[in-house]
C-alpha atoms as one frame of an Amber mdcrd trajectory, in Angstrom:
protein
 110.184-102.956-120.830 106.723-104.772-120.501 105.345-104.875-123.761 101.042
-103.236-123.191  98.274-105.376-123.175  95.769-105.313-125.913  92.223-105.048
-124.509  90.453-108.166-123.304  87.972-109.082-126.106  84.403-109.060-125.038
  80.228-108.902-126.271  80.629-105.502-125.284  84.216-104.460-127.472  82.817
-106.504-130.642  79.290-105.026-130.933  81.068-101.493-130.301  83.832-102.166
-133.171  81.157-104.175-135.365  78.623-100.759-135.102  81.166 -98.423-135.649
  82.265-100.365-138.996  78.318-100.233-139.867  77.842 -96.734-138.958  81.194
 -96.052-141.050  80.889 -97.968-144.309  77.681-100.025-144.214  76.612-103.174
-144.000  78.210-104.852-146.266  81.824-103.575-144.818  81.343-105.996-141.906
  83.177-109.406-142.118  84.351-111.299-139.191  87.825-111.415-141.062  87.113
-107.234-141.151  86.000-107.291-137.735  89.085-109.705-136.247  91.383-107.098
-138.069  89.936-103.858-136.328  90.092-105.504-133.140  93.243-107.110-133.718
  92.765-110.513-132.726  92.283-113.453-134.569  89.008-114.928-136.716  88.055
-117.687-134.760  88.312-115.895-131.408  85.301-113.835-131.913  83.231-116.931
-132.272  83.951-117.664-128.284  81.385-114.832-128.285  79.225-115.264-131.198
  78.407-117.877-133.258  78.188-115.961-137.179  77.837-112.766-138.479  74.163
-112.465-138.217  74.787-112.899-134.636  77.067-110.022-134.420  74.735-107.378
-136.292  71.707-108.848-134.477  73.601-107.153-131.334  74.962-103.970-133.081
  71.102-103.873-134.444  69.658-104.487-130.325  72.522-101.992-128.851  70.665
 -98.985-131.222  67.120-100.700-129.934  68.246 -99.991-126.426  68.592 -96.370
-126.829  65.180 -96.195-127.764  63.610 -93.986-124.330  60.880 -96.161-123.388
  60.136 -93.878-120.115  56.811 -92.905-121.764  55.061 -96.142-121.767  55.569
 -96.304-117.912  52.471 -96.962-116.193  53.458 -94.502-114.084  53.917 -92.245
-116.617  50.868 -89.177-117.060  51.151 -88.994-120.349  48.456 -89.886-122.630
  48.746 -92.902-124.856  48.532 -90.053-128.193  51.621 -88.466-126.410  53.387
 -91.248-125.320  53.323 -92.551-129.359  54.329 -89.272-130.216  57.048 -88.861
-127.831  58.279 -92.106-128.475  58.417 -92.205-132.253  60.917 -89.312-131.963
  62.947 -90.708-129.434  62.817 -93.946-131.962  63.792 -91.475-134.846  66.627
 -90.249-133.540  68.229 -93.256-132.587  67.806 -94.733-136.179  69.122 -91.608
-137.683  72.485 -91.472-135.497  73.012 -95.071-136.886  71.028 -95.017-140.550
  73.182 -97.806-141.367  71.558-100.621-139.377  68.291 -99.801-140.139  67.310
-102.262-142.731  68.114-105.283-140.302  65.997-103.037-137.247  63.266-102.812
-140.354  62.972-106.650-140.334  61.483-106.853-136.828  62.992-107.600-133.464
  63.554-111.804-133.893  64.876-112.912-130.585  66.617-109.492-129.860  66.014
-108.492-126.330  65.751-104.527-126.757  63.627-105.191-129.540  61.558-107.200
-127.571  60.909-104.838-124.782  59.985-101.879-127.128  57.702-103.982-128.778
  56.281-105.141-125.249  56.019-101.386-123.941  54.144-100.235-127.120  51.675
-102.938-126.773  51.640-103.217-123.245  50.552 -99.240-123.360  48.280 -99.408
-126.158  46.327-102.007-124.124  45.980-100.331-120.856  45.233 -96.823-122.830
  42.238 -99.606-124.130  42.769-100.267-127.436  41.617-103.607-128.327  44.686
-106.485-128.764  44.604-106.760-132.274  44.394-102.754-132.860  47.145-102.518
-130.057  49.453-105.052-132.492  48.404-103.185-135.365  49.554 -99.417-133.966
  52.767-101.112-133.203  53.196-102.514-136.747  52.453 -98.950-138.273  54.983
 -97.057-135.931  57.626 -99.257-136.652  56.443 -99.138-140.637  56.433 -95.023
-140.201  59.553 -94.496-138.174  62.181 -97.031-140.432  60.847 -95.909-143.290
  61.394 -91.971-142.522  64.872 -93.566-141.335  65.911 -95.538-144.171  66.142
 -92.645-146.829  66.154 -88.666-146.984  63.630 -86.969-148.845  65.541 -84.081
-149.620  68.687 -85.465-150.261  67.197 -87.037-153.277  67.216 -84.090-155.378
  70.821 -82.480-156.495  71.739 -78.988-155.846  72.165 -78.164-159.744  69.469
 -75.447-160.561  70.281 -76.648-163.790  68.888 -80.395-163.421  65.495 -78.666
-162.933  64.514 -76.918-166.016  61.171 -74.821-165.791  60.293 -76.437-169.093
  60.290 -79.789-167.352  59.625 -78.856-164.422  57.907 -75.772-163.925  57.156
 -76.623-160.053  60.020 -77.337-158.710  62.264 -74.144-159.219  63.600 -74.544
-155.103  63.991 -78.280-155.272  68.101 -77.112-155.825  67.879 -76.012-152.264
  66.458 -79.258-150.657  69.979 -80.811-150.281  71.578 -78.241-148.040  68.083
 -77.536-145.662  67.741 -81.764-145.820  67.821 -81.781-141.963  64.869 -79.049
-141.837  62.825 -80.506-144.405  63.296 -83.913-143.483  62.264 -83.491-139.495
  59.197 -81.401-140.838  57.969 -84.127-142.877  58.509 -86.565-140.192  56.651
 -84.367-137.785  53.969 -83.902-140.560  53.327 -87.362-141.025  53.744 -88.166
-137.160  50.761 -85.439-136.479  48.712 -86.938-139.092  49.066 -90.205-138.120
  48.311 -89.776-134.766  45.085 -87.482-135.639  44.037 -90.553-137.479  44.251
 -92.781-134.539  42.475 -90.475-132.464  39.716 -90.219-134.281  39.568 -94.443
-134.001  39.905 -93.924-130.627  37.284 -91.926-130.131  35.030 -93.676-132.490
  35.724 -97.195-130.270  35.141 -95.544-127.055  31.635 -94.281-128.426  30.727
 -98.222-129.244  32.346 -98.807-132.224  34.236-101.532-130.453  31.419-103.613
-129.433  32.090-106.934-127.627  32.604-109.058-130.703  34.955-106.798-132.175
  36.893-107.280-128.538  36.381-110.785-128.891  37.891-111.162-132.490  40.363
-108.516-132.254  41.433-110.756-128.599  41.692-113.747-130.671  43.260-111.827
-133.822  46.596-110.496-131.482
C-alpha cells in the first residue's frame, strides 16, 4: 500500500504554521527547529524559502497586514477622508486583535513588507488627495498606527482581577466595579477604542478645518512638502 504524501512545503504552508504557533504561544515559541517540527520536515529545508527567522515573522507579520480592508481609501470610494480613517482604523483593529500576538513586530513599522507598504501608501495617498499637506498626511499616518497597536497590544480591562476583595473601599473608594472589568473586557475595551477613535478624529477635524480657512498658507505647504 502506497505510503501518503506529506504536503509540498511552500511560503504559503510556513507563514500559515509559523502564525498559528504565534497566535498559539507567542513569539518567543517560534524557532525554525519548532517550526521544521510542526511541519515535519527538516531545519534546513525551510531556508529554500526563507533566509532566518526574522524573515519568517516578517511574513506571518505582512499576511495579518493584508487583511487590513483598504477599500476605503479608493479614490473611487465616497467616503470622506474623516470616515475613511474611521472605517479603516477598525478594520485595522480587528485584524490585530484576531492575531494580538504579532503585534509588537506590526508596531515596529512596515520595513520592506509589502502589505505594510500598501496600507501605509493608501493612508497617505488619501490623506493627500482629501488635501492635507505631505508632512500632516505622514503625520496622521504615524498617529493611527501609534493609536490602533497600542489599543492592540494590551486590554484595559483585563488588567484588573475579578477579586472584589483586591479592591478595598479603604484603598480604593472609586473603584468598587473594577471586579467586573475582566468578564465585560470585550465591551469596555471596544468602547474605549471607539472613544478614543471619535476623539481623535474630532481633533483632526478641527485641523482640517482650521487649514482649509488659511491656516495652511503656502509656506506651511512648502515646508510641510519638504518635511514628508
Amino acid at each position: 500500500m502506497a505510503r501518503p504524501r506529506k504536503p509540498l512545503l511552500s511560503r504559503e504552508r510556513i507563514v500559515e504554521t509559523a502564525g498559528a504557533l504565534v497566535d498559539a504561544e507567542g513569539l518567543a515559541a517560534l524557532s525554525t527547529r519548532r517550526l521544521a517540527a510542526e511541519l515535519g520536515v527538516s531545519g534546513p529545508s525551510l531556508y529554500n524559502h526563507f533566509r532566518t527567522k526574522d524573515e519568517i515573522l516578517d511574513a506571518v507579520a505582512d499576511a495579518v497586514s493584508a487583511k487590513v480592508d483598504l477599500s476605503m481609501f479608493d479614490p473611487d470610494d465616497p467616503r470622506d477622508w474623516r470616515t475613511a480613517l474611521h472605517d479603516w482604523a477598525v478594520s485595522y483593529r480587528a485584524a490585530l486583535a484576531d492575531h494580538p500576538q504579532i503585534v509588537p513586530v506590526l508596531a515596529q513599522g512596515p520595513g520592506r513588507r509589502p502589505a505594510g507598504l500598501k496600507v501605509a501608501d493608501a493612508v497617505f495617498g488619501a490623506m493627500v488627495r482629501a488635501g492635507w499637506p505631505p508632512a500632516q498626511a505622514t503625520y496622521i499616518g504615524a498617529l493611527m498606527r501609534y493609536f490602533v497597536t497600542g489599543s492592540a497590544l494590551g486590554s484595559f480591562a483585563r488588567g484588573f482581577v475579578d477579586d472584589e476583595t483586591a479592591y478595598d473601599p479603604a484603598d480604593y473608594p472609586h473603584l468598587g466595579q473594577a471586579h467586573l472589568l475582566a468578564e465585560r473586557r470585550e465591551k469596555v475595551d471596544r468602547g474605549a477604542f471607539e472613544t478614543g477613535l471619535r476623539a481623535l478624529l474630532d481633533g483632526l477635524a478641527l485641523q482640517y478645518e482650521a487649514g482649509v480657512r488659511g491656516t495652511w498658507s503656502g509656506q506651511t505647504r512648502q515646508d510641510a512638502t519638504s518635511d514628508s
